[in-house]
mmCIF file of C-alpha atoms in Angstrom:
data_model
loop_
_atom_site.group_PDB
_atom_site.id
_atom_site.type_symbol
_atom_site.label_atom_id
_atom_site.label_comp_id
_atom_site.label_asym_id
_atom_site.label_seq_id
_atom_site.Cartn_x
_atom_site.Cartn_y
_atom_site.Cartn_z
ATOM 1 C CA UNK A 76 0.000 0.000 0.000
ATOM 2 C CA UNK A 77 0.816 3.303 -1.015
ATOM 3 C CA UNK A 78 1.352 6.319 1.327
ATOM 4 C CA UNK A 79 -1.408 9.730 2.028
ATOM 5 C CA UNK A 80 0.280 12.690 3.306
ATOM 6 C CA UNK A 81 -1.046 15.812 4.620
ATOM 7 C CA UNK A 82 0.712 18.486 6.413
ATOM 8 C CA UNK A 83 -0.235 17.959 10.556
ATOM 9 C CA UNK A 84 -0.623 21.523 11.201
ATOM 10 C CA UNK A 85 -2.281 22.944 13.284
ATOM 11 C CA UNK A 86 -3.369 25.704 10.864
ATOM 12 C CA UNK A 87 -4.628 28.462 13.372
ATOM 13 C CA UNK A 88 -7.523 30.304 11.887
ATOM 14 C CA UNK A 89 -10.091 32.640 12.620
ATOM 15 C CA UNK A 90 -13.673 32.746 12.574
ATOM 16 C CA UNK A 91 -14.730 33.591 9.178
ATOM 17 C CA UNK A 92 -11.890 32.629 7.373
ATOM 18 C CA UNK A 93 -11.270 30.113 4.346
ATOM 19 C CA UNK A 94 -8.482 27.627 4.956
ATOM 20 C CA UNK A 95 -7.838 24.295 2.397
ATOM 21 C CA UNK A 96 -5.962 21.465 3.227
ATOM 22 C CA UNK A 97 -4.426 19.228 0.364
ATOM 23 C CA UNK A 98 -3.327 15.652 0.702
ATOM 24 C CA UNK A 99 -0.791 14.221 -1.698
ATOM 25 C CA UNK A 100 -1.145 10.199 -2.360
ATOM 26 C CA UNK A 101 1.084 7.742 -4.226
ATOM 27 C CA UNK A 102 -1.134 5.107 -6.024
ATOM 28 C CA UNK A 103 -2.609 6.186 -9.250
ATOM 29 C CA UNK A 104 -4.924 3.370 -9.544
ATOM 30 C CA UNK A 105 -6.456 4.698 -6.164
ATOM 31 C CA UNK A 106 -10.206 5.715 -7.205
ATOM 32 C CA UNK A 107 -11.943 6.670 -4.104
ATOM 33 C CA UNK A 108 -11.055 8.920 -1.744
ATOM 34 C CA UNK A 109 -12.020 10.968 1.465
ATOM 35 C CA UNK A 110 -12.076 13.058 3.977
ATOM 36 C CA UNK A 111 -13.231 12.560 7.728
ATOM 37 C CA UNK A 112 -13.710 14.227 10.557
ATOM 38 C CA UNK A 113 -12.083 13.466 14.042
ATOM 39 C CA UNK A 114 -12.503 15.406 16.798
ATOM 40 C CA UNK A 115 -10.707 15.068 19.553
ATOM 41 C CA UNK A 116 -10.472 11.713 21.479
ATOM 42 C CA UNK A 117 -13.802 10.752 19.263
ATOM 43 C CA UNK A 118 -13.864 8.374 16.122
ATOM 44 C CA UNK A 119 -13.311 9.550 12.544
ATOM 45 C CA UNK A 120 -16.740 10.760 10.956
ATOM 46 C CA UNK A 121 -17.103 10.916 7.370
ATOM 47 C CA UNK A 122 -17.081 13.969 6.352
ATOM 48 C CA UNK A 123 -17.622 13.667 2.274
ATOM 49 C CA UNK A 124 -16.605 11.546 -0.546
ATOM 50 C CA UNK A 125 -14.520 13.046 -2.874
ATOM 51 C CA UNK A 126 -15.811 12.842 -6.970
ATOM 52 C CA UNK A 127 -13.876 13.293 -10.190
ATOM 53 C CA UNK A 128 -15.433 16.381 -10.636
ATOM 54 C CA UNK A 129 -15.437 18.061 -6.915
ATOM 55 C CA UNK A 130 -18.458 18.068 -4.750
ATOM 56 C CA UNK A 131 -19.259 20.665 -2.615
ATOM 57 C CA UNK A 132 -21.328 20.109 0.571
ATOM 58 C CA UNK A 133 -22.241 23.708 2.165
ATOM 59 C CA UNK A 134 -18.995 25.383 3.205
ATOM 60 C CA UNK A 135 -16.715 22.229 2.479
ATOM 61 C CA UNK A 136 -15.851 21.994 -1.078
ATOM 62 C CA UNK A 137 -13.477 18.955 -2.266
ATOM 63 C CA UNK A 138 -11.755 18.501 -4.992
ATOM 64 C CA UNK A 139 -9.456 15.523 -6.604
ATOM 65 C CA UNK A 140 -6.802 16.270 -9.286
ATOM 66 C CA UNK A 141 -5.602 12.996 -10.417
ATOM 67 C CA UNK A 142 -2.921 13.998 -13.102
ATOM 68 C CA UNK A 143 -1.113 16.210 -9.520
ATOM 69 C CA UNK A 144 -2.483 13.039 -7.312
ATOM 70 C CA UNK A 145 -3.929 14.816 -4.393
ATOM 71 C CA UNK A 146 -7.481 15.987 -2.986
ATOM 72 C CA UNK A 147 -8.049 18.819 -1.371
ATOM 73 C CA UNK A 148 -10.229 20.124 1.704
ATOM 74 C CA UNK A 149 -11.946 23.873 1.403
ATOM 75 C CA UNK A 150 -13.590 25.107 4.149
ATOM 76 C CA UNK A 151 -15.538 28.350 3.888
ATOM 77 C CA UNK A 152 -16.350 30.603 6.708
ATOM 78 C CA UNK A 153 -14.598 28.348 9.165
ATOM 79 C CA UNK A 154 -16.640 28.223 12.303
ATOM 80 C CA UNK A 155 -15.298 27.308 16.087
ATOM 81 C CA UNK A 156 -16.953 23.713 15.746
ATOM 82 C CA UNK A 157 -15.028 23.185 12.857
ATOM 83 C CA UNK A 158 -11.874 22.983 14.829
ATOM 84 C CA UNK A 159 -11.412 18.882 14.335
ATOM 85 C CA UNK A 160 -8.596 17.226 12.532
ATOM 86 C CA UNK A 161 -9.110 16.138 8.757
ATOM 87 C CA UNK A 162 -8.201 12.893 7.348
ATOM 88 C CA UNK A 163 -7.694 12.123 4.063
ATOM 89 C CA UNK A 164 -8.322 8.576 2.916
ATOM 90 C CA UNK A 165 -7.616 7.128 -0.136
ATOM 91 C CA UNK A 166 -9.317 3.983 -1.010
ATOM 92 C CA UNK A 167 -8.036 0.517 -1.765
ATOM 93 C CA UNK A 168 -6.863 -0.574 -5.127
ATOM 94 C CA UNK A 169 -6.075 -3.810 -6.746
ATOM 95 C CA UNK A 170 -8.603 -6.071 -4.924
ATOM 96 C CA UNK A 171 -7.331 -4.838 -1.639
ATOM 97 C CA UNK A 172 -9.505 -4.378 0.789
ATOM 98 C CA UNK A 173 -7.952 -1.664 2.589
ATOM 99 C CA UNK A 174 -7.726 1.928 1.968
ATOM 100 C CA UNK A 175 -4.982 3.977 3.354
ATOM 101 C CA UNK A 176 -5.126 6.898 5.663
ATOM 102 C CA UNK A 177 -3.416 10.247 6.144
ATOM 103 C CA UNK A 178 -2.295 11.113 9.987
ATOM 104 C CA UNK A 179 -4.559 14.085 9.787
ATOM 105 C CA UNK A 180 -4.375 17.968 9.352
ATOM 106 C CA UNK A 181 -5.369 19.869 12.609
ATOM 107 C CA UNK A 182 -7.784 22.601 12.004
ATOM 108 C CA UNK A 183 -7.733 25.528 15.018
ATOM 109 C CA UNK A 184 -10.611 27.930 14.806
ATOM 110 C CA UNK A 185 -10.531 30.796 17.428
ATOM 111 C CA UNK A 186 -12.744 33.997 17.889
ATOM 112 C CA UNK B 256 -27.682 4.334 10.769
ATOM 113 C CA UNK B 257 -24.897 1.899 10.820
ATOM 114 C CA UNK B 258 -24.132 1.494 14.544
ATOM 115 C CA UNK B 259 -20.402 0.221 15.451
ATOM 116 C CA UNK B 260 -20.323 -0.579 19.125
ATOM 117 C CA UNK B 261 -17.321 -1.780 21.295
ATOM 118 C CA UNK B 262 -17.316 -3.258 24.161
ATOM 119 C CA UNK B 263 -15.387 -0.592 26.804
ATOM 120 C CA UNK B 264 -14.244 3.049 25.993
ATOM 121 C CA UNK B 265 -11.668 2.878 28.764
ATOM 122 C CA UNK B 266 -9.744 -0.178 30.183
ATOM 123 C CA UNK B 267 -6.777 -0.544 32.321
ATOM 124 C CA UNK B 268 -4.838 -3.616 32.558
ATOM 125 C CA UNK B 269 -1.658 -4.693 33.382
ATOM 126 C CA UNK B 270 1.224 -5.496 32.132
ATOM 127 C CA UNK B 271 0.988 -9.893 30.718
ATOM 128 C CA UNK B 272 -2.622 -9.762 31.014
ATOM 129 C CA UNK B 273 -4.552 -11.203 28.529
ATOM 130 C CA UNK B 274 -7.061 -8.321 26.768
ATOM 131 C CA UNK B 275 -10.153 -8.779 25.275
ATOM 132 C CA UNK B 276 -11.709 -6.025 22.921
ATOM 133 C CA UNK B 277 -14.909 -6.649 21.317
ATOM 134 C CA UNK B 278 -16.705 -4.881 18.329
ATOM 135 C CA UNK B 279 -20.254 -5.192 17.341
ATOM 136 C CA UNK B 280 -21.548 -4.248 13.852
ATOM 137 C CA UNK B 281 -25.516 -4.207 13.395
ATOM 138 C CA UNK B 282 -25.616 -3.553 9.551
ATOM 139 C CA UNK B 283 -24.490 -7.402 8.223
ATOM 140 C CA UNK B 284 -21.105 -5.512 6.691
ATOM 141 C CA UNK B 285 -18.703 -8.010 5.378
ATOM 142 C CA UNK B 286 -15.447 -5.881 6.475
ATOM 143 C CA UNK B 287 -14.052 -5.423 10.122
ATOM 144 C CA UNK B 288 -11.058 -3.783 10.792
ATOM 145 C CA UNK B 289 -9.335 -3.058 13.873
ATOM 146 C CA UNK B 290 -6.721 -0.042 14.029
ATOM 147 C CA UNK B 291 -4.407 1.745 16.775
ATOM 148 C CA UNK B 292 -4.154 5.595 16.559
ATOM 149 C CA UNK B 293 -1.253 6.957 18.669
ATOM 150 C CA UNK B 294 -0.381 10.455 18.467
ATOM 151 C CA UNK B 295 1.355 11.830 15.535
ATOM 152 C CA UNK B 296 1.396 7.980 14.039
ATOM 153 C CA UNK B 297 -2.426 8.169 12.432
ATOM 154 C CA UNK B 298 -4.424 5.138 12.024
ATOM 155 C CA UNK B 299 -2.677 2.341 11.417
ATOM 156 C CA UNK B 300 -4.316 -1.268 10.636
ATOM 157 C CA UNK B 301 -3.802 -4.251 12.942
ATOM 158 C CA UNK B 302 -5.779 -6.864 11.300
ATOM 159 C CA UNK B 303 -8.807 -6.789 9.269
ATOM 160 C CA UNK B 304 -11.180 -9.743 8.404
ATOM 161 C CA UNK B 305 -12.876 -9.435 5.081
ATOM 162 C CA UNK B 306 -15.728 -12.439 5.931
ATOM 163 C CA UNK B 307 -16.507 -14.707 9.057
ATOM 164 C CA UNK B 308 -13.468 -17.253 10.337
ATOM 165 C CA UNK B 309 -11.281 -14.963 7.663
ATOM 166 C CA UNK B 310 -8.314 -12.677 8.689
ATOM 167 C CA UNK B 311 -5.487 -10.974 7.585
ATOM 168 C CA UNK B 312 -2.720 -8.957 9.121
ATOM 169 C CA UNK B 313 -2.423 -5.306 8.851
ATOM 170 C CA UNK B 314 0.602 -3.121 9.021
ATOM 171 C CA UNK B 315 1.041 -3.690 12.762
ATOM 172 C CA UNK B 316 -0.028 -7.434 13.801
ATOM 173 C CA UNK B 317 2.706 -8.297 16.187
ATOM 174 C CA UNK B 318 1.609 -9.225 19.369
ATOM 175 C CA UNK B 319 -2.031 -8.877 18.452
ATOM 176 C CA UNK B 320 -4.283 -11.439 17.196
ATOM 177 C CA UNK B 321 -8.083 -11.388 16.084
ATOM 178 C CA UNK B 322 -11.232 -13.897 15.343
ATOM 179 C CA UNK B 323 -14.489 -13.623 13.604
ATOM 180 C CA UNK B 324 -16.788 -15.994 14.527
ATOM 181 C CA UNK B 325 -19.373 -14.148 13.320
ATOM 182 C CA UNK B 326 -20.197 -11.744 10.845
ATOM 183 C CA UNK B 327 -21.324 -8.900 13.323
ATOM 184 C CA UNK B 328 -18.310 -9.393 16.159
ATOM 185 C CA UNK B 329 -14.816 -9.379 15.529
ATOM 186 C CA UNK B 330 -12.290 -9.707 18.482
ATOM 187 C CA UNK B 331 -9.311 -8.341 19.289
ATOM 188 C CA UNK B 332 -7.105 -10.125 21.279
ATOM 189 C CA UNK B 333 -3.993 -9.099 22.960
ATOM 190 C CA UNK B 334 -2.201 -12.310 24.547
ATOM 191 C CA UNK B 335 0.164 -10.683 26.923
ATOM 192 C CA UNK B 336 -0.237 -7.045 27.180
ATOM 193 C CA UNK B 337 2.681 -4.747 27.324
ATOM 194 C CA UNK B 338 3.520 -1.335 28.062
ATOM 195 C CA UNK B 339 4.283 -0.154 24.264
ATOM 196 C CA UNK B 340 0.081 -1.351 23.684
ATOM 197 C CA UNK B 341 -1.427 1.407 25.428
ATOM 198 C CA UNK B 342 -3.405 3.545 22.713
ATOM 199 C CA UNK B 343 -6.232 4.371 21.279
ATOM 200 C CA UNK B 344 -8.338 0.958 19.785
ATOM 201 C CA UNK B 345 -10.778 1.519 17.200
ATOM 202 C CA UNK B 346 -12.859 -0.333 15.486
ATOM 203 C CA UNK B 347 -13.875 0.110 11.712
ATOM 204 C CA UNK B 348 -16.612 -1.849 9.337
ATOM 205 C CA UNK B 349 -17.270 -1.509 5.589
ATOM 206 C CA UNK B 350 -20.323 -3.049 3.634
ATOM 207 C CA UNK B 351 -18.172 -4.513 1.023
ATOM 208 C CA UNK B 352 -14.970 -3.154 -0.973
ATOM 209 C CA UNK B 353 -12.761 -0.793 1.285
ATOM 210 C CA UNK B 354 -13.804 1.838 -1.773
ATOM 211 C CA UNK B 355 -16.606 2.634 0.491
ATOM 212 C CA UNK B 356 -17.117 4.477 3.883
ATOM 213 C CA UNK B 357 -15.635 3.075 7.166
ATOM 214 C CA UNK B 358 -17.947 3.108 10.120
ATOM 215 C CA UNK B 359 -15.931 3.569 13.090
ATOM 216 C CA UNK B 360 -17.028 2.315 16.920
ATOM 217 C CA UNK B 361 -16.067 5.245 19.435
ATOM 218 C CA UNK B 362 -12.883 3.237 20.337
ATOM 219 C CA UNK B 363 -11.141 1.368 23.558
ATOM 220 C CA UNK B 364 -8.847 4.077 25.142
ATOM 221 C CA UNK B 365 -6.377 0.984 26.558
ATOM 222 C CA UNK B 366 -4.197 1.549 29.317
ATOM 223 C CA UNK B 367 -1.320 -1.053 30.069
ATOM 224 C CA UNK B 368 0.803 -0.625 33.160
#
């Protein structure tokens, strides 16, 4: 298996702001990837899927670029309760059954 | 809503004890994984059993081992406990290919001393 990365962070932000997050990945026959939520000492959440073509879900927009190999995470008009860490995950390939994840970018959100 | 239970959120045991940690899917999903997450190390994939009475190792399997007796539950077992164990357990469960989403339990915050 291949490796995810994605820049730990914390990215320190404040209220109102846009911040992305890109993860970089290894496998080019990945084709399904990504991102969750964690907050602390919880379980990931999954936070969207990531299409071909970018999918937007309210203030979180993803994106994949497959010819660069990463995804990216844009958050819009970052809220406190946004303040989590983001995990990319790239699924498995091959006939594995295993996807790979990223250790996570923290997100910091203050007033 | 898929529902990924497991069996304690916080255990303390000590060190050559044999643990027990249990995970309970309700949704008939054919894939159970177990992971450790340890600060600044991510996720990273014990074992993971891909149909009943079938396993296979993960990145991390040494001094682990797991069974699936049936398709809901799969164990983790950890035959002699050390120190270097403690961490955070969790529990994961796909309906079939790992293309899909992982349903995680809330995890087993283990404590070995």
């Amino acid at each position: 298996r291949k490796e995810v990365e994605q820049d730990p962070g914390p990215f320190n932000v404040p209220e109102g702001a846009t911040v992305a997050f890109n993860c970089t990945y290894s496998n080019s026959a990945s084709q399904s990837f990504f991102w969750y939520r964690q907050d602390c000492r919880k379980e990931p959440k999954l936070l969207m899927s990531v299409y071909s073509s970018g999918n937007e879900d309210g203030r979180f927009t993803a994106q994949l670029n497959r010819a660069s190999q990463y995804i990216s995470l844009l958050i819009r008009d970052s809220k406190l309760s946004d303040s989590a860490t983001y995990l990319c995950v790239v699924g498995a390939s091959g006939g594995s059954y295993i996807p790979t994840f990223g250790r996570g970018t923290s997100l910091i959100v203050h007033p | 809503d898929v529902k990924v239970t497991q069996s304690s959120r916080y255990l303390v045991k000590r060190t050559g004890e044999k643990v027990f940690l249990e995970c309970v899917q309700d949704m008939d999903h054919e894939n159970m994984f177990w992971y450790r997450q340890d600060p600044g190390l991510g996720l990273r994939l014990i074992y993971f059993s891909y149909d009943v009475k079938m396993k296979e190792k993960g990145d991390i399997p040494e001094g682990y081992s797991v069974s699936r007796e049936k398709k809901e539950r799969f164990s983790l077992i950890l035959e002699s406990a050390s120190t270097n164990q403690t961490s955070m357990y969790l529990c994961a469960s796909t309906l079939g290919s790992a293309q899909e989403t992982q349903y995680f339990g809330p995890g087993t915050r283990l404590l070995v001393l």
